[in-house]
Structures are given as C-alpha cells and as structure tokens.
C-alpha cells in the first residue's frame, strides 16, 4: 500500500485548558489537495502549524513522508521544512527585505550560488506574474501582490507539499481568483500536494470544481462537468476540535448535518 | 504593572525562559551559519546609532558632577582634586551605568518592538518555516552587538564626561586644564578601567537578552508590542541597577 505523503493520527492540541484539536486523523497522498474548512478559531491554522513543526501536538503523531515528526527537535525539523512550502495568512513577508531578498531567502540560507538564485527568483516571480516587482519593498505592494510574493517565496525551492493558510482572506474577488488559479496550476500541472485552509466557501468550491490543463505551453482553466470530476481534492470540516466531514464537494453539498448546512448557506 | 509575575510559578517560568534563551543564544554562537552581515548591521545600530545620545549624556554628567563636587571639595580645600573625583566616579560607576541605561532605553526598546512586531505578523514563524533558527538569526547578532558596543560607548561617555568636567573646571571653577587632567589621569588605576569595562559587557548582555525575551514572547497584537517594549526597558533598567551593586562588590573584593 502507498504511504501517504502527509498524515495525522489522533492529534490533540490544547490552548489553555480547552482542546482546540481533539483526535484529528487524516491522510493525504501525493498530488492530492485537502481543503480544510471551519469557523474562525476551529483549529484550521493550528493543523498547518503542526504539519510545519512550528507547534507541537500534545498527543498523537504527525507523519511527513512516513516519518513521525511530532518528536523531532528544531534542528531535525529544518530538513522536514525544506520539503514543505507555506503561505501565511497575512503573507508574513520580511518587511526590511526587498521582494527579491524575500523570495530568495531560503536559497540564501542554503548557500546557493548568487547567479542561480537570480534565475530562480525571476522564475518564481514569473510564475506568480510579479517579475516587475522584484526590487520593490513589501510596503509598496498591495495585499494581493504580497500574497503572490509569499507564494513565490514558498515555491522557490520547489517543495513537494504546499500549505496555504487562508491565502485569499481579505482580497477582492478578482485577486482571489488569480491566487486560486495559481494554486490549481500547482496542483494540476506541477502535481504539488496541498493543504488549503479557508472559511471562504466560494474559494473552496473553486478549488474543488476547477482544473487546469497545459496545452502548447498555455495553461487553461476548466470547470468539472458530467464527464470530468475532480477526484484529487477533498474537503475536511472541523467543528469543536473534531472532524465532522471528510469527502468530496458533491457529498459535502448534499450533507444533512445541520451545522454543515448552516455553514454552507 | 502588568509585567510583574502573578504567582511564584509564573516568576519561576519567566526565569526559566530567560535562562533557556540565554543558553540557546550562547550555544548558537559557535554553530554555523554565522550571520556576519546581521552582526555588523546591529553593531552599527547599537554603537554608531547611540553615539550622540551617549556622548551628550557623558559630557553633561561630567560637567554637572564637577560643579556639584567642587562645592564639597572647596570646604576641605581640596578643589584641586576635582579631576580625580570626576574621572574615578565616571569610569567606575556613572559611565557604565548611565550609558547602559541610555542604551537600554534606545536599543532595548527597539529590539523588543522589532521582534514583537515580527512575532505578531508571523514573520518569525515564516523564518522558521524557511529553515532559519530565529535565535541564531535575530538574538545572537543583537547579543553580540550590544555586548561588544556597550563598552565602546562607555569609553566614549567616560571621555566626554572628563571633557565636560574639564570645561566646567576651566571656565567656571578656574582650575587649570593641566592640573585637572593630571589629577584625572593619576587618579585612575588599571583596575578602575577593568571594572569600568567589565560592567558594560554584563549590562550589554542583560539588555540584549531581556529585550529579545520580551520581544519574542509578545502576545496580543500591536497593543502587545507596546507592552513588550515598555517591559524590556523597565526590566533591563532595574536589572542594570541591581547587577551594578553585585558587580561593584565583586570588583572591590578583587581589587582590595
């Protein structure tokens, strides 16, 4: 049987006396995307921080490529983090560094050659359509541009897994669509495994119903229909620290659960 | 004040956290990578950036000390010893303590607010996610810069204090410059200089560790950043004054 690239087993996490996550278990296979939905404060971002090793579970295990990282020390986590890219909720760009330095940050840390860094930075910024902003400071960028730079920064080392912490929060529909299309491209063209956290159902369903194809070097986007159904993207819904739903969008929409119905309304 | 630990358990936890941070920072100093550029940048901010405020403090403290002490010395007919009194007071006590307090205010607040802002905007988490140890990248350069530049700043403050005293002696007290400087020079021993340089090293480490600790445990958004900044300055200043007592006692025991 194939080993999941990412898995959580009975994870419990407390903030104060109350558990924010209470027995969370799920698995994610290579090339799949998991959309985690739930109300604010339901522990969605905590799951991403636990996967990245930025926080530790109080109970349970977290597996990345079959390795239990829950007991890893900070130094061992560095090698795990090199396989994972993360886009933070508010971009989290280093405000004292230029866009170029932000995007190249991981490569500088790895001691990569300066010429190679320049090429990779331009390629990564080109992917998000922001090559012109290379010399700007984060303060000169709009919210949407910041998210795209954060995406370029996370992608610089071509990670196998991408974590997106509400990457479209607070953005207008046009910019959100652009970010969603970049994430779909990564999933469908580059086969990057992803965990997408959001409470915006419109973005979640866009990801679950749209797909990208690449013909003649041109990426085009389509919506699933009666003939094509996206099978690599599934929902996971959190409520009171537990998973109350796991499955595809079609089943989620038909759910009889009162809380889910209210959430989707 | 909100900083005061609410229970003995919280106080012990606070001490434990500071001890861990100190141990991790010192251990990280000897491990690659070495962020030389960050260390030099911080040295510029702490040293060159504080020069004006430190020199002004030193100059006027020396000048006031000369005026105040001359009155008492005149009573005993010992006004000629003004230079010695000013030099010894400045080099042993006033120079290190006042410079450290000024740097705690100027640099300590900057460190706490910068790290606090980085924490609440998730830049520190982003740094960790990108494979960087924040203690190595942020704490170590600030610790090295403050510890190395505070003695330099103290020497500048001492020198400016003696010059300030010289101005007052010559133009107000009418003591000859030669007499003042000769007394100042002869009054100082090597142990005075050693003590005067040891103190700012300890105080520099104190300011850096306390400020980094306050910044790195910021919570509660921008309001929390303000709280951390105030705590960093208050705690650093109090510790400088307390440590000064113990260091003075230690130095006096060994220089007896």
Short mmCIF file of C-alpha atoms in Angstrom, two decimals:
data_model
loop_
_atom_site.label_atom_id
_atom_site.label_comp_id
_atom_site.label_asym_id
_atom_site.label_seq_id
_atom_site.Cartn_x
_atom_site.Cartn_y
_atom_site.Cartn_z
CA UNK A 1 0.00 0.00 0.00
CA UNK A 2 1.25 3.51 -0.81
CA UNK A 3 2.44 5.56 2.16
CA UNK A 4 0.65 8.90 2.49
CA UNK A 5 2.90 11.92 1.96
CA UNK A 6 1.21 13.59 4.91
CA UNK A 7 -0.81 12.11 7.78
CA UNK A 8 -2.13 12.96 11.22
CA UNK A 9 -3.04 10.27 13.74
CA UNK A 10 -5.19 11.10 16.78
CA UNK A 11 -3.68 14.56 17.16
CA UNK A 12 -4.73 16.53 20.23
CA UNK A 13 -3.68 20.13 20.83
CA UNK A 14 -4.60 22.25 23.81
CA UNK A 15 -4.56 26.05 24.05
CA UNK A 16 -5.04 26.68 27.74
CA UNK A 17 -7.38 24.12 29.29
CA UNK A 18 -9.57 23.55 26.21
CA UNK A 19 -8.55 21.30 23.32
CA UNK A 20 -8.51 23.16 20.00
CA UNK A 21 -7.93 19.84 18.18
CA UNK A 22 -9.30 16.66 19.69
CA UNK A 23 -8.30 13.41 17.99
CA UNK A 24 -7.67 14.63 14.43
CA UNK A 25 -6.72 11.91 11.94
CA UNK A 26 -6.42 12.17 8.17
CA UNK A 27 -4.07 11.17 5.37
CA UNK A 28 -3.03 12.91 2.17
CA UNK A 29 -1.46 11.17 -0.81
CA UNK A 30 0.96 12.61 -3.35
CA UNK A 31 -0.72 15.07 -5.73
CA UNK A 32 -3.85 15.44 -3.62
CA UNK A 33 -5.25 18.62 -2.11
CA UNK A 34 -7.13 18.74 1.17
CA UNK A 35 -9.37 21.76 1.77
CA UNK A 36 -9.81 22.34 5.49
CA UNK A 37 -12.88 24.40 6.31
CA UNK A 38 -14.43 25.52 9.57
CA UNK A 39 -15.38 28.58 11.56
CA UNK A 40 -12.76 31.03 12.86
CA UNK A 41 -10.90 29.54 15.82
CA UNK A 42 -11.77 25.94 14.87
CA UNK A 43 -8.09 24.97 14.67
CA UNK A 44 -7.56 25.10 10.89
CA UNK A 45 -4.34 27.15 11.03
CA UNK A 46 -3.16 25.08 14.01
CA UNK A 47 -3.19 21.99 11.78
CA UNK A 48 -0.86 23.75 9.31
CA UNK A 49 1.48 24.89 12.09
CA UNK A 50 1.63 21.34 13.44
CA UNK A 51 2.45 19.92 9.99
CA UNK A 52 5.19 22.53 9.56
CA UNK A 53 6.59 21.77 13.02
CA UNK A 54 6.01 25.36 14.16
CA UNK A 55 3.95 23.97 17.04
CA UNK A 56 3.91 20.57 18.72
CA UNK A 57 0.92 18.29 19.34
CA UNK A 58 0.08 17.42 22.95
CA UNK A 59 -0.90 13.91 21.86
CA UNK A 60 -0.84 11.92 18.63
CA UNK A 61 1.52 11.65 15.70
CA UNK A 62 2.21 13.64 12.53
CA UNK A 63 3.81 11.87 9.58
CA UNK A 64 5.60 13.57 6.69
CA UNK A 65 6.69 11.10 4.02
CA UNK A 66 6.18 8.29 6.54
CA UNK A 67 8.40 9.87 9.24
CA UNK A 68 6.86 10.77 12.60
CA UNK A 69 7.92 14.40 13.08
CA UNK A 70 5.97 15.03 16.30
CA UNK A 71 9.02 14.37 18.49
CA UNK A 72 11.62 15.96 16.18
CA UNK A 73 13.82 18.69 17.66
CA UNK A 74 14.19 22.07 15.92
CA UNK A 75 17.33 21.01 14.06
CA UNK A 76 15.74 17.85 12.59
CA UNK A 77 12.64 19.83 11.65
CA UNK A 78 14.72 22.03 9.33
CA UNK A 79 15.12 19.14 6.88
CA UNK A 80 11.36 18.43 7.06
CA UNK A 81 10.53 22.06 6.40
CA UNK A 82 12.67 22.02 3.25
CA UNK A 83 10.09 19.67 1.71
CA UNK A 84 7.20 21.98 2.61
CA UNK A 85 6.28 25.48 1.49
CA UNK A 86 3.84 27.63 3.40
CA UNK A 87 1.84 30.73 2.54
CA UNK A 88 0.86 32.57 5.72
CA UNK A 89 -2.45 34.29 6.32
CA UNK A 90 -1.05 37.84 6.24
CA UNK A 91 1.78 36.95 3.82
CA UNK A 92 4.41 37.34 6.58
CA UNK A 93 6.91 38.95 4.21
CA UNK A 94 10.06 40.27 5.89
CA UNK A 95 9.37 44.00 5.74
CA UNK A 96 13.04 45.01 5.91
CA UNK A 97 13.91 42.98 2.79
CA UNK A 98 13.07 43.61 -0.87
CA UNK A 99 10.84 41.28 -2.88
CA UNK A 100 13.98 39.72 -4.39
CA UNK A 101 15.51 39.08 -0.93
CA UNK A 102 12.22 37.75 0.43
CA UNK A 103 11.78 35.28 -2.41
CA UNK A 104 15.44 34.24 -2.34
CA UNK A 105 15.55 33.92 1.45
CA UNK A 106 15.59 30.11 1.61
CA UNK A 107 18.26 29.90 -1.11
CA UNK A 108 20.50 32.39 0.73
CA UNK A 109 20.15 30.21 3.84
CA UNK A 110 21.16 27.15 1.82
CA UNK A 111 24.21 28.98 0.44
CA UNK A 112 23.14 28.67 -3.20
CA UNK A 113 25.24 30.47 -5.84
CA UNK A 114 24.22 34.10 -6.49
CA UNK A 115 23.65 33.60 -10.26
CA UNK A 116 21.49 30.56 -9.66
CA UNK A 117 19.49 32.48 -7.06
CA UNK A 118 18.77 35.32 -9.53
CA UNK A 119 17.46 32.86 -12.13
CA UNK A 120 15.27 31.00 -9.66
CA UNK A 121 13.87 34.22 -8.15
CA UNK A 122 12.88 35.52 -11.60
CA UNK A 123 11.34 32.16 -12.49
CA UNK A 124 9.35 32.03 -9.25
CA UNK A 125 8.19 35.65 -9.57
CA UNK A 126 7.37 34.99 -13.22
CA UNK A 127 5.06 32.14 -12.17
CA UNK A 128 3.03 34.49 -9.97
CA UNK A 129 3.25 37.30 -12.56
CA UNK A 130 5.26 39.73 -10.46
CA UNK A 131 8.67 39.86 -12.13
CA UNK A 132 8.41 43.67 -12.36
CA UNK A 133 8.12 43.99 -8.58
CA UNK A 134 11.49 42.33 -7.91
CA UNK A 135 13.17 45.45 -6.46
CA UNK A 136 10.17 46.75 -4.51
CA UNK A 137 9.79 46.68 -0.74
CA UNK A 138 6.79 44.82 0.75
CA UNK A 139 5.32 48.14 1.92
CA UNK A 140 4.99 49.19 -1.75
CA UNK A 141 2.83 46.16 -2.63
CA UNK A 142 -0.94 45.68 -2.46
CA UNK A 143 -2.44 42.86 -0.33
CA UNK A 144 -2.89 40.61 -3.36
CA UNK A 145 0.67 41.22 -4.58
CA UNK A 146 2.01 40.39 -1.12
CA UNK A 147 0.18 37.03 -1.17
CA UNK A 148 1.63 36.28 -4.61
CA UNK A 149 5.15 37.17 -3.43
CA UNK A 150 4.57 34.91 -0.40
CA UNK A 151 3.53 32.15 -2.82
CA UNK A 152 6.67 32.75 -4.93
CA UNK A 153 8.80 32.62 -1.77
CA UNK A 154 7.23 29.34 -0.70
CA UNK A 155 7.74 27.85 -4.17
CA UNK A 156 11.37 28.89 -4.68
CA UNK A 157 12.79 25.53 -3.65
CA UNK A 158 10.06 23.55 -5.46
CA UNK A 159 8.58 21.91 -2.35
CA UNK A 160 6.60 18.67 -2.63
CA UNK A 161 3.93 19.90 -0.23
CA UNK A 162 2.32 23.34 -0.04
CA UNK A 163 0.35 24.68 2.92
CA UNK A 164 -1.96 27.62 2.28
CA UNK A 165 -3.26 29.47 5.35
CA UNK A 166 -6.27 31.46 4.11
CA UNK A 167 -4.32 32.85 1.13
CA UNK A 168 -7.35 34.75 -0.18
CA UNK A 169 -8.59 36.26 3.11
CA UNK A 170 -9.37 39.94 2.76
CA UNK A 171 -8.79 40.05 -1.00
CA UNK A 172 -11.18 41.19 -3.71
CA UNK A 173 -12.81 38.51 -5.96
CA UNK A 174 -10.54 39.21 -8.95
CA UNK A 175 -7.33 38.87 -6.93
CA UNK A 176 -8.71 35.83 -5.09
CA UNK A 177 -9.44 34.19 -8.46
CA UNK A 178 -5.85 34.84 -9.58
CA UNK A 179 -4.47 33.22 -6.39
CA UNK A 180 -6.84 30.27 -6.72
CA UNK A 181 -5.73 29.72 -10.32
CA UNK A 182 -2.08 29.67 -9.22
CA UNK A 183 -2.91 27.03 -6.61
CA UNK A 184 -4.88 24.98 -9.17
CA UNK A 185 -1.93 25.22 -11.58
CA UNK A 186 0.43 23.95 -8.89
CA UNK A 187 -1.91 21.07 -8.13
CA UNK A 188 -2.74 20.02 -11.69
CA UNK A 189 0.33 20.96 -13.72
CA UNK A 190 3.13 20.60 -11.15
CA UNK A 191 1.45 17.83 -9.06
CA UNK A 192 2.17 19.61 -5.80
CA UNK A 193 0.37 18.15 -2.77
CA UNK A 194 -1.55 20.83 -0.91
CA UNK A 195 -3.44 21.65 2.25
CA UNK A 196 -5.69 24.68 1.77
CA UNK A 197 -7.23 26.30 4.82
CA UNK A 198 -10.13 28.70 4.38
CA UNK A 199 -13.51 29.72 5.67
CA UNK A 200 -14.47 31.27 2.31
CA UNK A 201 -16.64 28.62 0.68
CA UNK A 202 -16.55 30.34 -2.70
CA UNK A 203 -12.77 29.85 -2.93
CA UNK A 204 -13.02 26.33 -1.53
CA UNK A 205 -15.55 25.28 -4.19
CA UNK A 206 -13.49 26.97 -6.95
CA UNK A 207 -10.58 24.74 -5.97
CA UNK A 208 -12.80 21.66 -5.79
CA UNK A 209 -14.55 22.21 -9.11
CA UNK A 210 -11.98 23.81 -11.42
CA UNK A 211 -8.96 22.21 -13.02
CA UNK A 212 -6.08 23.30 -15.21
CA UNK A 213 -4.66 21.82 -18.38
CA UNK A 214 -1.49 22.71 -20.18
CA UNK A 215 -1.53 22.67 -23.95
CA UNK A 216 1.12 24.35 -26.15
CA UNK A 217 2.68 25.89 -23.05
CA UNK A 218 -0.56 27.73 -22.30
CA UNK A 219 -2.41 26.96 -19.06
CA UNK A 220 -6.19 26.97 -19.40
CA UNK A 221 -8.80 26.54 -16.68
CA UNK A 222 -11.99 24.47 -16.91
CA UNK A 223 -14.89 23.59 -14.64
CA UNK A 224 -15.78 19.97 -13.91
CA UNK A 225 -18.91 18.70 -15.67
CA UNK A 226 -20.85 15.48 -16.23
CA UNK A 227 -17.81 13.85 -17.84
CA UNK A 228 -14.93 15.08 -15.68
CA UNK A 229 -15.00 15.04 -11.90
CA UNK A 230 -12.02 16.27 -9.84
CA UNK A 231 -11.00 13.38 -7.61
CA UNK A 232 -7.76 14.69 -6.11
CA UNK A 233 -9.34 17.43 -3.98
CA UNK A 234 -11.40 16.63 -0.91
CA UNK A 235 -12.90 18.59 1.95
CA UNK A 236 -12.26 18.21 5.65
CA UNK A 237 -14.51 20.14 8.01
CA UNK A 238 -13.69 20.96 11.62
CA UNK A 239 -16.13 21.71 14.43
CA UNK A 240 -15.44 21.74 18.18
CA UNK A 241 -11.95 20.31 17.65
CA UNK A 242 -13.18 17.28 15.69
CA UNK A 243 -13.54 16.34 12.03
CA UNK A 244 -17.24 16.36 11.23
CA UNK A 245 -16.92 15.78 7.49
CA UNK A 246 -14.35 14.34 5.11
CA UNK A 247 -15.07 13.78 1.44
CA UNK A 248 -15.65 15.37 -1.98
CA UNK A 249 -17.58 18.58 -2.65
CA UNK A 250 -20.57 16.75 -4.10
CA UNK A 251 -21.16 14.86 -0.83
CA UNK A 252 -20.50 18.00 1.24
CA UNK A 253 -23.18 19.92 -0.65
CA UNK A 254 -25.72 17.13 -0.04
CA UNK A 255 -24.90 16.76 3.66
CA UNK A 256 -27.89 16.56 6.02
CA UNK A 257 -25.85 17.75 9.01
CA UNK A 258 -27.48 20.92 10.39
CA UNK A 259 -24.16 22.66 11.19
CA UNK A 260 -22.76 21.94 7.71
CA UNK A 261 -25.96 23.15 6.06
CA UNK A 262 -25.80 26.38 8.05
CA UNK A 263 -22.11 26.81 7.24
CA UNK A 264 -22.68 26.37 3.51
CA UNK A 265 -25.76 28.59 3.41
CA UNK B 1 2.37 46.87 36.39
CA UNK B 2 1.39 44.05 34.05
CA UNK B 3 4.90 42.59 33.84
CA UNK B 4 5.06 41.56 37.49
CA UNK B 5 4.58 37.80 37.64
CA UNK B 6 1.20 37.00 39.19
CA UNK B 7 2.38 33.88 41.01
CA UNK B 8 5.64 32.24 42.14
CA UNK B 9 5.07 29.66 39.40
CA UNK B 10 4.91 32.42 36.76
CA UNK B 11 8.06 34.02 38.19
CA UNK B 12 9.95 30.73 38.04
CA UNK B 13 8.70 30.16 34.48
CA UNK B 14 9.92 33.63 33.48
CA UNK B 15 13.39 32.96 34.93
CA UNK B 16 13.44 29.53 33.26
CA UNK B 17 12.54 31.03 29.85
CA UNK B 18 15.24 33.70 30.11
CA UNK B 19 17.80 31.06 31.17
CA UNK B 20 16.88 28.82 28.21
CA UNK B 21 17.07 31.75 25.80
CA UNK B 22 20.50 32.74 27.17
CA UNK B 23 21.81 29.17 26.96
CA UNK B 24 20.46 28.69 23.42
CA UNK B 25 21.89 32.04 22.29
CA UNK B 26 25.36 31.28 23.66
CA UNK B 27 25.30 27.75 22.23
CA UNK B 28 24.19 29.09 18.80
CA UNK B 29 27.14 31.50 18.64
CA UNK B 30 29.52 28.66 17.84
CA UNK B 31 27.38 26.89 15.24
CA UNK B 32 27.18 27.65 11.51
CA UNK B 33 25.85 29.67 9.74
CA UNK B 34 27.36 32.88 11.12
CA UNK B 35 25.26 35.91 10.21
CA UNK B 36 28.20 38.35 9.97
CA UNK B 37 26.21 40.95 7.99
CA UNK B 38 23.45 40.98 10.61
CA UNK B 39 26.03 41.31 13.40
CA UNK B 40 27.68 44.29 11.67
CA UNK B 41 24.30 45.92 11.00
CA UNK B 42 23.35 45.57 14.64
CA UNK B 43 26.75 46.91 15.76
CA UNK B 44 26.11 49.96 13.61
CA UNK B 45 22.64 50.44 15.10
CA UNK B 46 23.79 49.94 18.70
CA UNK B 47 27.21 51.61 18.52
CA UNK B 48 27.17 54.35 15.90
CA UNK B 49 23.46 54.98 16.35
CA UNK B 50 23.78 55.57 20.08
CA UNK B 51 26.91 57.69 19.90
CA UNK B 52 25.24 61.13 20.00
CA UNK B 53 22.97 60.36 22.94
CA UNK B 54 25.77 58.63 24.87
CA UNK B 55 28.28 61.45 24.27
CA UNK B 56 25.79 64.14 25.28
CA UNK B 57 24.92 62.18 28.43
CA UNK B 58 28.59 61.76 29.31
CA UNK B 59 29.51 65.39 28.65
CA UNK B 60 26.75 66.94 30.74
CA UNK B 61 27.07 64.37 33.54
CA UNK B 62 30.79 65.18 33.81
CA UNK B 63 30.07 68.90 33.79
CA UNK B 64 27.37 68.66 36.49
CA UNK B 65 29.46 66.26 38.59
CA UNK B 66 32.32 68.77 38.55
CA UNK B 67 30.06 71.62 39.67
CA UNK B 68 28.47 69.58 42.47
CA UNK B 69 31.66 68.00 43.79
CA UNK B 70 33.68 71.23 43.66
CA UNK B 71 31.38 72.74 46.28
CA UNK B 72 32.11 69.96 48.78
CA UNK B 73 35.80 69.77 47.87
CA UNK B 74 36.17 73.54 48.41
CA UNK B 75 35.00 73.04 52.03
CA UNK B 76 38.04 70.80 52.61
CA UNK B 77 40.38 72.93 50.49
CA UNK B 78 40.67 70.06 48.04
CA UNK B 79 39.21 71.62 44.90
CA UNK B 80 42.39 70.64 43.04
CA UNK B 81 41.28 67.01 43.31
CA UNK B 82 38.17 67.65 41.22
CA UNK B 83 39.71 65.93 38.19
CA UNK B 84 40.41 62.76 40.16
CA UNK B 85 36.94 62.64 41.68
CA UNK B 86 35.22 63.19 38.36
CA UNK B 87 37.37 60.64 36.49
CA UNK B 88 37.04 57.91 39.10
CA UNK B 89 33.28 58.44 39.52
CA UNK B 90 32.73 58.38 35.79
CA UNK B 91 34.94 55.43 34.93
CA UNK B 92 33.86 53.23 37.83
CA UNK B 93 30.16 54.00 38.14
CA UNK B 94 28.45 56.76 36.22
CA UNK B 95 29.87 55.98 32.79
CA UNK B 96 28.89 52.28 32.68
CA UNK B 97 25.54 52.70 34.44
CA UNK B 98 24.31 55.80 32.61
CA UNK B 99 25.46 54.56 29.21
CA UNK B 100 23.78 51.20 29.81
CA UNK B 101 20.57 52.88 30.91
CA UNK B 102 20.58 55.11 27.83
CA UNK B 103 21.18 52.10 25.58
CA UNK B 104 18.51 50.10 27.41
CA UNK B 105 16.09 52.90 26.56
CA UNK B 106 17.18 53.43 22.99
CA UNK B 107 18.28 49.98 21.81
CA UNK B 108 16.34 47.71 24.19
CA UNK B 109 13.04 49.27 23.19
CA UNK B 110 13.99 48.94 19.52
CA UNK B 111 14.88 45.26 19.86
CA UNK B 112 11.68 44.40 21.77
CA UNK B 113 9.41 46.29 19.39
CA UNK B 114 11.09 44.91 16.26
CA UNK B 115 10.98 41.29 17.42
CA UNK B 116 7.49 41.75 18.86
CA UNK B 117 6.20 43.12 15.54
CA UNK B 118 7.85 40.26 13.67
CA UNK B 119 6.20 37.78 16.01
CA UNK B 120 2.66 39.16 15.75
CA UNK B 121 2.89 39.42 11.95
CA UNK B 122 4.11 35.79 11.78
CA UNK B 123 7.48 36.79 10.29
CA UNK B 124 9.24 34.70 12.93
CA UNK B 125 7.14 31.66 12.02
CA UNK B 126 7.86 32.35 8.34
CA UNK B 127 11.57 32.47 9.18
CA UNK B 128 11.34 29.09 10.92
CA UNK B 129 9.31 27.70 8.03
CA UNK B 130 12.09 28.78 5.67
CA UNK B 131 14.66 26.86 7.68
CA UNK B 132 16.17 29.62 9.82
CA UNK B 133 16.68 29.44 13.57
CA UNK B 134 15.33 32.80 14.86
CA UNK B 135 17.63 32.68 17.89
CA UNK B 136 20.66 32.42 15.63
CA UNK B 137 19.42 34.97 13.12
CA UNK B 138 17.84 37.53 15.46
CA UNK B 139 19.04 37.04 19.05
CA UNK B 140 22.73 36.23 18.55
CA UNK B 141 23.58 39.29 16.37
CA UNK B 142 21.81 41.59 18.85
CA UNK B 143 23.51 39.95 21.81
CA UNK B 144 26.98 40.18 20.24
CA UNK B 145 26.43 43.74 19.02
CA UNK B 146 25.14 45.06 22.34
CA UNK B 147 27.79 43.23 24.38
CA UNK B 148 30.62 44.47 22.19
CA UNK B 149 29.43 48.02 21.54
CA UNK B 150 28.36 48.96 25.05
CA UNK B 151 31.97 49.01 26.37
CA UNK B 152 32.95 51.19 23.38
CA UNK B 153 30.03 53.53 24.05
CA UNK B 154 31.01 53.61 27.73
CA UNK B 155 34.59 54.65 26.86
CA UNK B 156 33.16 57.45 24.71
CA UNK B 157 30.84 58.55 27.52
CA UNK B 158 33.72 58.48 30.04
CA UNK B 159 35.93 60.54 27.73
CA UNK B 160 33.17 63.06 27.07
CA UNK B 161 32.41 63.22 30.80
CA UNK B 162 36.02 64.07 31.60
CA UNK B 163 35.96 66.70 28.83
CA UNK B 164 32.69 68.08 30.24
CA UNK B 165 34.32 68.28 33.66
CA UNK B 166 37.35 69.97 32.11
CA UNK B 167 35.17 72.68 30.56
CA UNK B 168 33.44 73.41 33.86
CA UNK B 169 36.73 73.30 35.78
CA UNK B 170 38.46 75.71 33.43
CA UNK B 171 35.65 78.16 32.67
CA UNK B 172 33.62 78.10 35.92
CA UNK B 173 35.93 76.92 38.71
CA UNK B 174 39.07 78.46 37.18
CA UNK B 175 41.17 75.33 37.72
CA UNK B 176 43.96 74.95 35.20
CA UNK B 177 43.41 72.36 32.49
CA UNK B 178 46.79 70.75 33.19
CA UNK B 179 46.03 70.26 36.88
CA UNK B 180 42.57 68.83 36.16
CA UNK B 181 43.84 66.40 33.55
CA UNK B 182 46.89 65.36 35.58
CA UNK B 183 44.73 64.61 38.62
CA UNK B 184 42.23 62.74 36.46
CA UNK B 185 44.96 60.65 34.82
CA UNK B 186 46.84 59.89 38.06
CA UNK B 187 43.66 59.12 39.95
CA UNK B 188 42.72 56.23 37.71
CA UNK B 189 44.13 52.73 38.17
CA UNK B 190 44.07 49.81 35.75
CA UNK B 191 41.54 48.08 37.97
CA UNK B 192 39.21 51.08 37.60
CA UNK B 193 39.45 50.69 33.84
CA UNK B 194 38.94 46.92 34.09
CA UNK B 195 35.85 47.34 36.28
CA UNK B 196 34.57 50.13 34.08
CA UNK B 197 34.75 47.86 31.03
CA UNK B 198 33.52 44.66 32.68
CA UNK B 199 30.27 46.25 33.79
CA UNK B 200 29.07 47.34 30.32
CA UNK B 201 29.79 43.86 28.96
CA UNK B 202 27.46 42.33 31.58
CA UNK B 203 24.91 45.14 31.18
CA UNK B 204 25.01 44.81 27.38
CA UNK B 205 24.23 41.09 27.57
CA UNK B 206 21.44 41.87 30.06
CA UNK B 207 19.82 44.48 27.78
CA UNK B 208 20.01 42.19 24.74
CA UNK B 209 18.68 39.05 26.43
CA UNK B 210 15.87 40.81 28.31
CA UNK B 211 14.79 42.79 25.24
CA UNK B 212 14.89 39.75 22.95
CA UNK B 213 12.96 37.71 25.53
CA UNK B 214 10.29 40.40 25.90
CA UNK B 215 10.00 40.75 22.10
CA UNK B 216 9.83 37.02 21.44
CA UNK B 217 7.05 36.33 23.89
CA UNK B 218 4.82 39.19 22.68
CA UNK B 219 1.12 38.40 22.51
CA UNK B 220 -2.00 40.46 21.88
CA UNK B 221 -1.23 42.19 18.57
CA UNK B 222 0.06 45.74 18.33
CA UNK B 223 -1.01 46.51 21.90
CA UNK B 224 1.20 43.62 22.98
CA UNK B 225 4.15 45.10 21.09
CA UNK B 226 3.81 48.31 23.12
CA UNK B 227 3.61 46.31 26.35
CA UNK B 228 6.71 44.27 25.46
CA UNK B 229 8.67 47.41 24.62
CA UNK B 230 7.87 49.02 27.97
CA UNK B 231 8.70 45.80 29.82
CA UNK B 232 12.04 45.47 28.03
CA UNK B 233 13.15 48.97 29.08
CA UNK B 234 11.85 48.74 32.66
CA UNK B 235 13.24 45.25 33.37
CA UNK B 236 16.60 45.98 31.71
CA UNK B 237 17.00 49.22 33.67
CA UNK B 238 16.13 47.59 37.01
CA UNK B 239 18.48 44.67 36.35
CA UNK B 240 21.32 47.04 35.38
CA UNK B 241 20.96 48.85 38.71
CA UNK B 242 20.77 45.59 40.69
CA UNK B 243 23.66 43.91 38.84
CA UNK B 244 25.73 47.08 39.34
CA UNK B 245 25.63 46.57 43.11
CA UNK B 246 26.84 42.97 42.87
CA UNK B 247 29.49 43.75 40.26
CA UNK B 248 30.78 46.70 42.28
CA UNK B 249 31.07 44.50 45.36
CA UNK B 250 32.82 41.78 43.34
CA UNK B 251 35.27 44.20 41.75
CA UNK B 252 36.05 45.84 45.12
CA UNK B 253 36.73 42.44 46.70
CA UNK B 254 39.21 41.54 43.97
CA UNK B 255 40.88 44.95 43.81
CA UNK B 256 41.31 45.44 47.54
#
